[in-house]
PDB file of C-alpha atoms in Angstrom:
ATOM      1  CA  MET Y   1     -27.837   8.940  55.148  1.00  0.00           C
ATOM      2  CA  ALA Y   2     -27.369  11.479  52.368  1.00  0.00           C
ATOM      3  CA  ASN Y   3     -26.286  15.104  52.616  1.00  0.00           C
ATOM      4  CA  ILE Y   4     -26.605  18.140  50.384  1.00  0.00           C
ATOM      5  CA  GLU Y   5     -23.564  20.417  50.363  1.00  0.00           C
ATOM      6  CA  HIS Y   6     -22.842  23.655  48.479  1.00  0.00           C
ATOM      7  CA  LEU Y   7     -20.186  26.367  48.558  1.00  0.00           C
ATOM      8  CA  GLN Y   8     -20.746  30.006  47.594  1.00  0.00           C
ATOM      9  CA  THR Y   9     -18.362  32.963  47.754  1.00  0.00           C
ATOM     10  CA  VAL Y  10     -19.970  36.286  48.599  1.00  0.00           C
ATOM     11  CA  ASN Y  11     -17.971  39.471  48.095  1.00  0.00           C
ATOM     12  CA  VAL Y  12     -18.891  41.051  51.425  1.00  0.00           C
ATOM     13  CA  PRO Y  13     -17.758  40.595  55.054  1.00  0.00           C
ATOM     14  CA  ALA Y  14     -19.067  37.639  57.052  1.00  0.00           C
ATOM     15  CA  SER Y  15     -21.058  39.998  59.291  1.00  0.00           C
ATOM     16  CA  THR Y  16     -23.178  41.037  56.282  1.00  0.00           C
ATOM     17  CA  VAL Y  17     -23.854  37.413  55.306  1.00  0.00           C
ATOM     18  CA  TYR Y  18     -24.622  36.440  58.903  1.00  0.00           C
ATOM     19  CA  GLU Y  19     -27.133  39.272  59.217  1.00  0.00           C
ATOM     20  CA  ALA Y  20     -28.815  38.233  55.969  1.00  0.00           C
ATOM     21  CA  LEU Y  21     -29.185  34.649  57.239  1.00  0.00           C
ATOM     22  CA  THR Y  22     -30.443  35.544  60.720  1.00  0.00           C
ATOM     23  CA  THR Y  23     -32.954  38.357  60.203  1.00  0.00           C
ATOM     24  CA  ALA Y  24     -36.460  38.518  58.789  1.00  0.00           C
ATOM     25  CA  LYS Y  25     -35.346  41.273  56.427  1.00  0.00           C
ATOM     26  CA  GLY Y  26     -32.519  39.172  54.998  1.00  0.00           C
ATOM     27  CA  LEU Y  27     -34.359  35.845  54.815  1.00  0.00           C
ATOM     28  CA  SER Y  28     -37.387  37.513  53.204  1.00  0.00           C
ATOM     29  CA  GLU Y  29     -35.118  38.759  50.410  1.00  0.00           C
ATOM     30  CA  ILE Y  30     -33.260  35.456  50.081  1.00  0.00           C
ATOM     31  CA  TRP Y  31     -35.793  32.678  50.635  1.00  0.00           C
ATOM     32  CA  THR Y  32     -39.437  33.637  51.186  1.00  0.00           C
ATOM     33  CA  ASN Y  33     -41.389  36.656  52.416  1.00  0.00           C
ATOM     34  CA  GLU Y  34     -43.836  34.405  54.282  1.00  0.00           C
ATOM     35  CA  LEU Y  35     -41.897  33.923  57.501  1.00  0.00           C
ATOM     36  CA  VAL Y  36     -41.571  34.318  61.226  1.00  0.00           C
ATOM     37  CA  VAL Y  37     -37.920  34.596  62.285  1.00  0.00           C
ATOM     38  CA  HIS Y  38     -36.314  34.697  65.729  1.00  0.00           C
ATOM     39  CA  ASP Y  39     -32.834  35.490  66.978  1.00  0.00           C
ATOM     40  CA  GLN Y  40     -32.387  33.053  69.881  1.00  0.00           C
ATOM     41  CA  VAL Y  41     -31.222  29.465  70.114  1.00  0.00           C
ATOM     42  CA  GLY Y  42     -34.124  27.111  70.855  1.00  0.00           C
ATOM     43  CA  LEU Y  43     -36.788  29.202  69.132  1.00  0.00           C
ATOM     44  CA  ILE Y  44     -38.563  28.118  65.940  1.00  0.00           C
ATOM     45  CA  HIS Y  45     -38.419  29.859  62.556  1.00  0.00           C
ATOM     46  CA  GLU Y  46     -41.503  29.409  60.344  1.00  0.00           C
ATOM     47  CA  PHE Y  47     -41.357  29.541  56.531  1.00  0.00           C
ATOM     48  CA  ARG Y  48     -44.102  29.192  53.907  1.00  0.00           C
ATOM     49  CA  PHE Y  49     -43.725  29.060  50.157  1.00  0.00           C
ATOM     50  CA  GLY Y  50     -46.744  30.287  48.231  1.00  0.00           C
ATOM     51  CA  GLY Y  51     -49.047  29.667  51.168  1.00  0.00           C
ATOM     52  CA  GLU Y  52     -48.464  25.919  50.921  1.00  0.00           C
ATOM     53  CA  GLY Y  53     -47.122  23.843  53.746  1.00  0.00           C
ATOM     54  CA  LEU Y  54     -45.275  25.134  56.762  1.00  0.00           C
ATOM     55  CA  THR Y  55     -41.584  24.543  57.378  1.00  0.00           C
ATOM     56  CA  LYS Y  56     -40.427  24.920  60.969  1.00  0.00           C
ATOM     57  CA  MET Y  57     -36.740  25.170  61.801  1.00  0.00           C
ATOM     58  CA  ARG Y  58     -35.491  25.114  65.387  1.00  0.00           C
ATOM     59  CA  ILE Y  59     -32.437  27.310  65.883  1.00  0.00           C
ATOM     60  CA  ASP Y  60     -29.804  25.031  67.410  1.00  0.00           C
ATOM     61  CA  GLU Y  61     -26.697  27.207  67.157  1.00  0.00           C
ATOM     62  CA  LEU Y  62     -25.793  30.821  66.418  1.00  0.00           C
ATOM     63  CA  VAL Y  63     -22.140  31.863  66.375  1.00  0.00           C
ATOM     64  CA  ALA Y  64     -21.940  35.452  65.148  1.00  0.00           C
ATOM     65  CA  ASP Y  65     -20.314  35.748  61.730  1.00  0.00           C
ATOM     66  CA  LYS Y  66     -19.289  32.048  61.806  1.00  0.00           C
ATOM     67  CA  LYS Y  67     -22.092  29.488  62.024  1.00  0.00           C
ATOM     68  CA  ILE Y  68     -25.858  28.987  61.953  1.00  0.00           C
ATOM     69  CA  LEU Y  69     -27.476  25.628  62.653  1.00  0.00           C
ATOM     70  CA  TRP Y  70     -31.166  24.801  62.180  1.00  0.00           C
ATOM     71  CA  HIS Y  71     -32.986  21.520  62.802  1.00  0.00           C
ATOM     72  CA  CYS Y  72     -36.162  20.847  60.822  1.00  0.00           C
ATOM     73  CA  VAL Y  73     -38.990  19.944  63.189  1.00  0.00           C
ATOM     74  CA  ASP Y  74     -41.933  20.234  60.764  1.00  0.00           C
ATOM     75  CA  SER Y  75     -42.160  20.290  56.970  1.00  0.00           C
ATOM     76  CA  ASP Y  76     -42.330  17.814  54.144  1.00  0.00           C
ATOM     77  CA  PRO Y  77     -41.751  14.397  55.759  1.00  0.00           C
ATOM     78  CA  GLU Y  78     -38.400  14.027  53.960  1.00  0.00           C
ATOM     79  CA  TRP Y  79     -37.116  17.235  55.610  1.00  0.00           C
ATOM     80  CA  ILE Y  80     -38.165  16.445  59.175  1.00  0.00           C
ATOM     81  CA  GLY Y  81     -35.103  15.487  61.182  1.00  0.00           C
ATOM     82  CA  THR Y  82     -32.609  17.039  58.773  1.00  0.00           C
ATOM     83  CA  THR Y  83     -30.151  19.668  59.925  1.00  0.00           C
ATOM     84  CA  ILE Y  84     -29.243  22.759  57.910  1.00  0.00           C
ATOM     85  CA  SER Y  85     -25.934  24.464  58.609  1.00  0.00           C
ATOM     86  CA  PHE Y  86     -24.324  27.604  57.273  1.00  0.00           C
ATOM     87  CA  GLU Y  87     -20.597  27.892  57.975  1.00  0.00           C
ATOM     88  CA  LEU Y  88     -19.007  31.254  57.202  1.00  0.00           C
ATOM     89  CA  SER Y  89     -15.332  32.062  56.809  1.00  0.00           C
ATOM     90  CA  GLU Y  90     -14.022  35.457  55.782  1.00  0.00           C
ATOM     91  CA  LYS Y  91     -10.775  36.319  54.047  1.00  0.00           C
ATOM     92  CA  ASN Y  92      -9.913  39.741  52.610  1.00  0.00           C
ATOM     93  CA  GLY Y  93     -13.512  40.968  52.868  1.00  0.00           C
ATOM     94  CA  ARG Y  94     -14.934  37.946  50.995  1.00  0.00           C
ATOM     95  CA  THR Y  95     -17.004  35.288  52.704  1.00  0.00           C
ATOM     96  CA  SER Y  96     -17.144  31.604  51.857  1.00  0.00           C
ATOM     97  CA  VAL Y  97     -20.484  30.051  52.766  1.00  0.00           C
ATOM     98  CA  VAL Y  98     -20.747  26.289  53.123  1.00  0.00           C
ATOM     99  CA  LEU Y  99     -24.386  25.207  53.235  1.00  0.00           C
ATOM    100  CA  ARG Y 100     -25.235  21.663  54.255  1.00  0.00           C
ATOM    101  CA  GLN Y 101     -28.542  19.879  54.676  1.00  0.00           C
ATOM    102  CA  MET Y 102     -27.631  16.708  56.502  1.00  0.00           C
ATOM    103  CA  ASP Y 103     -29.255  13.431  57.495  1.00  0.00           C
ATOM    104  CA  TRP Y 104     -31.570  12.775  54.563  1.00  0.00           C
ATOM    105  CA  LYS Y 105     -32.873   9.217  54.823  1.00  0.00           C
ATOM    106  CA  GLU Y 106     -32.355   8.562  51.096  1.00  0.00           C
ATOM    107  CA  VAL Y 107     -31.727  10.179  47.738  1.00  0.00           C
ATOM    108  CA  THR Y 108     -35.127  10.763  46.118  1.00  0.00           C
ATOM    109  CA  ALA Y 109     -36.583  13.041  43.455  1.00  0.00           C
ATOM    110  CA  PHE Y 110     -37.454  15.515  46.230  1.00  0.00           C
ATOM    111  CA  TYR Y 111     -33.863  15.393  47.536  1.00  0.00           C
ATOM    112  CA  ARG Y 112     -32.612  16.241  44.042  1.00  0.00           C
ATOM    113  CA  SER Y 113     -35.110  19.098  43.718  1.00  0.00           C
ATOM    114  CA  CYS Y 114     -34.060  20.494  47.107  1.00  0.00           C
ATOM    115  CA  ASN Y 115     -30.399  20.199  46.130  1.00  0.00           C
ATOM    116  CA  TYR Y 116     -31.112  22.412  43.114  1.00  0.00           C
ATOM    117  CA  ASN Y 117     -33.156  24.873  45.188  1.00  0.00           C
ATOM    118  CA  TRP Y 118     -30.419  25.233  47.819  1.00  0.00           C
ATOM    119  CA  ALA Y 119     -28.098  26.329  44.989  1.00  0.00           C
ATOM    120  CA  ILE Y 120     -30.693  28.954  44.005  1.00  0.00           C
ATOM    121  CA  PHE Y 121     -30.896  29.984  47.684  1.00  0.00           C
ATOM    122  CA  LEU Y 122     -27.134  30.635  47.701  1.00  0.00           C
ATOM    123  CA  TYR Y 123     -27.352  32.562  44.443  1.00  0.00           C
ATOM    124  CA  SER Y 124     -30.114  34.668  46.020  1.00  0.00           C
ATOM    125  CA  LEU Y 125     -27.965  35.199  49.130  1.00  0.00           C
ATOM    126  CA  LYS Y 126     -25.060  36.386  46.967  1.00  0.00           C
ATOM    127  CA  GLN Y 127     -27.289  38.748  44.964  1.00  0.00           C
ATOM    128  CA  TYR Y 128     -28.873  40.187  48.102  1.00  0.00           C
ATOM    129  CA  CYS Y 129     -25.584  40.738  49.925  1.00  0.00           C
ATOM    130  CA  GLU Y 130     -23.734  42.165  46.918  1.00  0.00           C
ATOM    131  CA  GLU Y 131     -26.500  43.963  45.004  1.00  0.00           C
ATOM    132  CA  GLY Y 132     -29.204  44.634  47.622  1.00  0.00           C
ATOM    133  CA  GLU Y 133     -31.878  42.452  46.023  1.00  0.00           C
ATOM    134  CA  GLY Y 134     -32.220  38.692  46.230  1.00  0.00           C
ATOM    135  CA  LEU Y 135     -34.347  36.190  44.348  1.00  0.00           C
ATOM    136  CA  PRO Y 136     -36.778  34.812  46.948  1.00  0.00           C
ATOM    137  CA  TYR Y 137     -39.481  32.267  46.172  1.00  0.00           C
ATOM    138  CA  HIS Y 138     -42.202  34.835  45.418  1.00  0.00           C
ATOM    139  CA  LYS Y 139     -40.042  36.521  42.736  1.00  0.00           C
ATOM    140  CA  ARG Y 140     -38.960  33.357  40.922  1.00  0.00           C
ATOM    141  CA  LYS Y 141     -40.386  32.531  37.525  1.00  0.00           C
ATOM    142  CA  PHE Y 142     -39.052  28.969  37.274  1.00  0.00           C
TER     143      PHE Y 142
END
């Protein structure tokens, strides 16, 4: 099994990052504005990118200001069964975010593309939390 793992430092408190990652407002500025987002463990988030394909993430864990865990239940076949985690730790008003997408069956071209796009996701998260405007899918030109 292969994993994707990234680290980003965001110059805001963990509560700000947590809110961005758990609300429709935040995720629409970070990832995509085509979404249905919930705030309870066991419910399913839905994300679309340019009207193509549907990605469904079951919320498996929410620990305020500390951890978010999603499990992909529907998407591209290579994503189904993977787990996405966001681990937050705050020190002196700055938050370290460790993003992992775990349990890939193999390293493929799609895996490599997703690895790159998770880095862009974290850049968008940083921009949104620090500057008030992210770089979600519908605003990207690359």
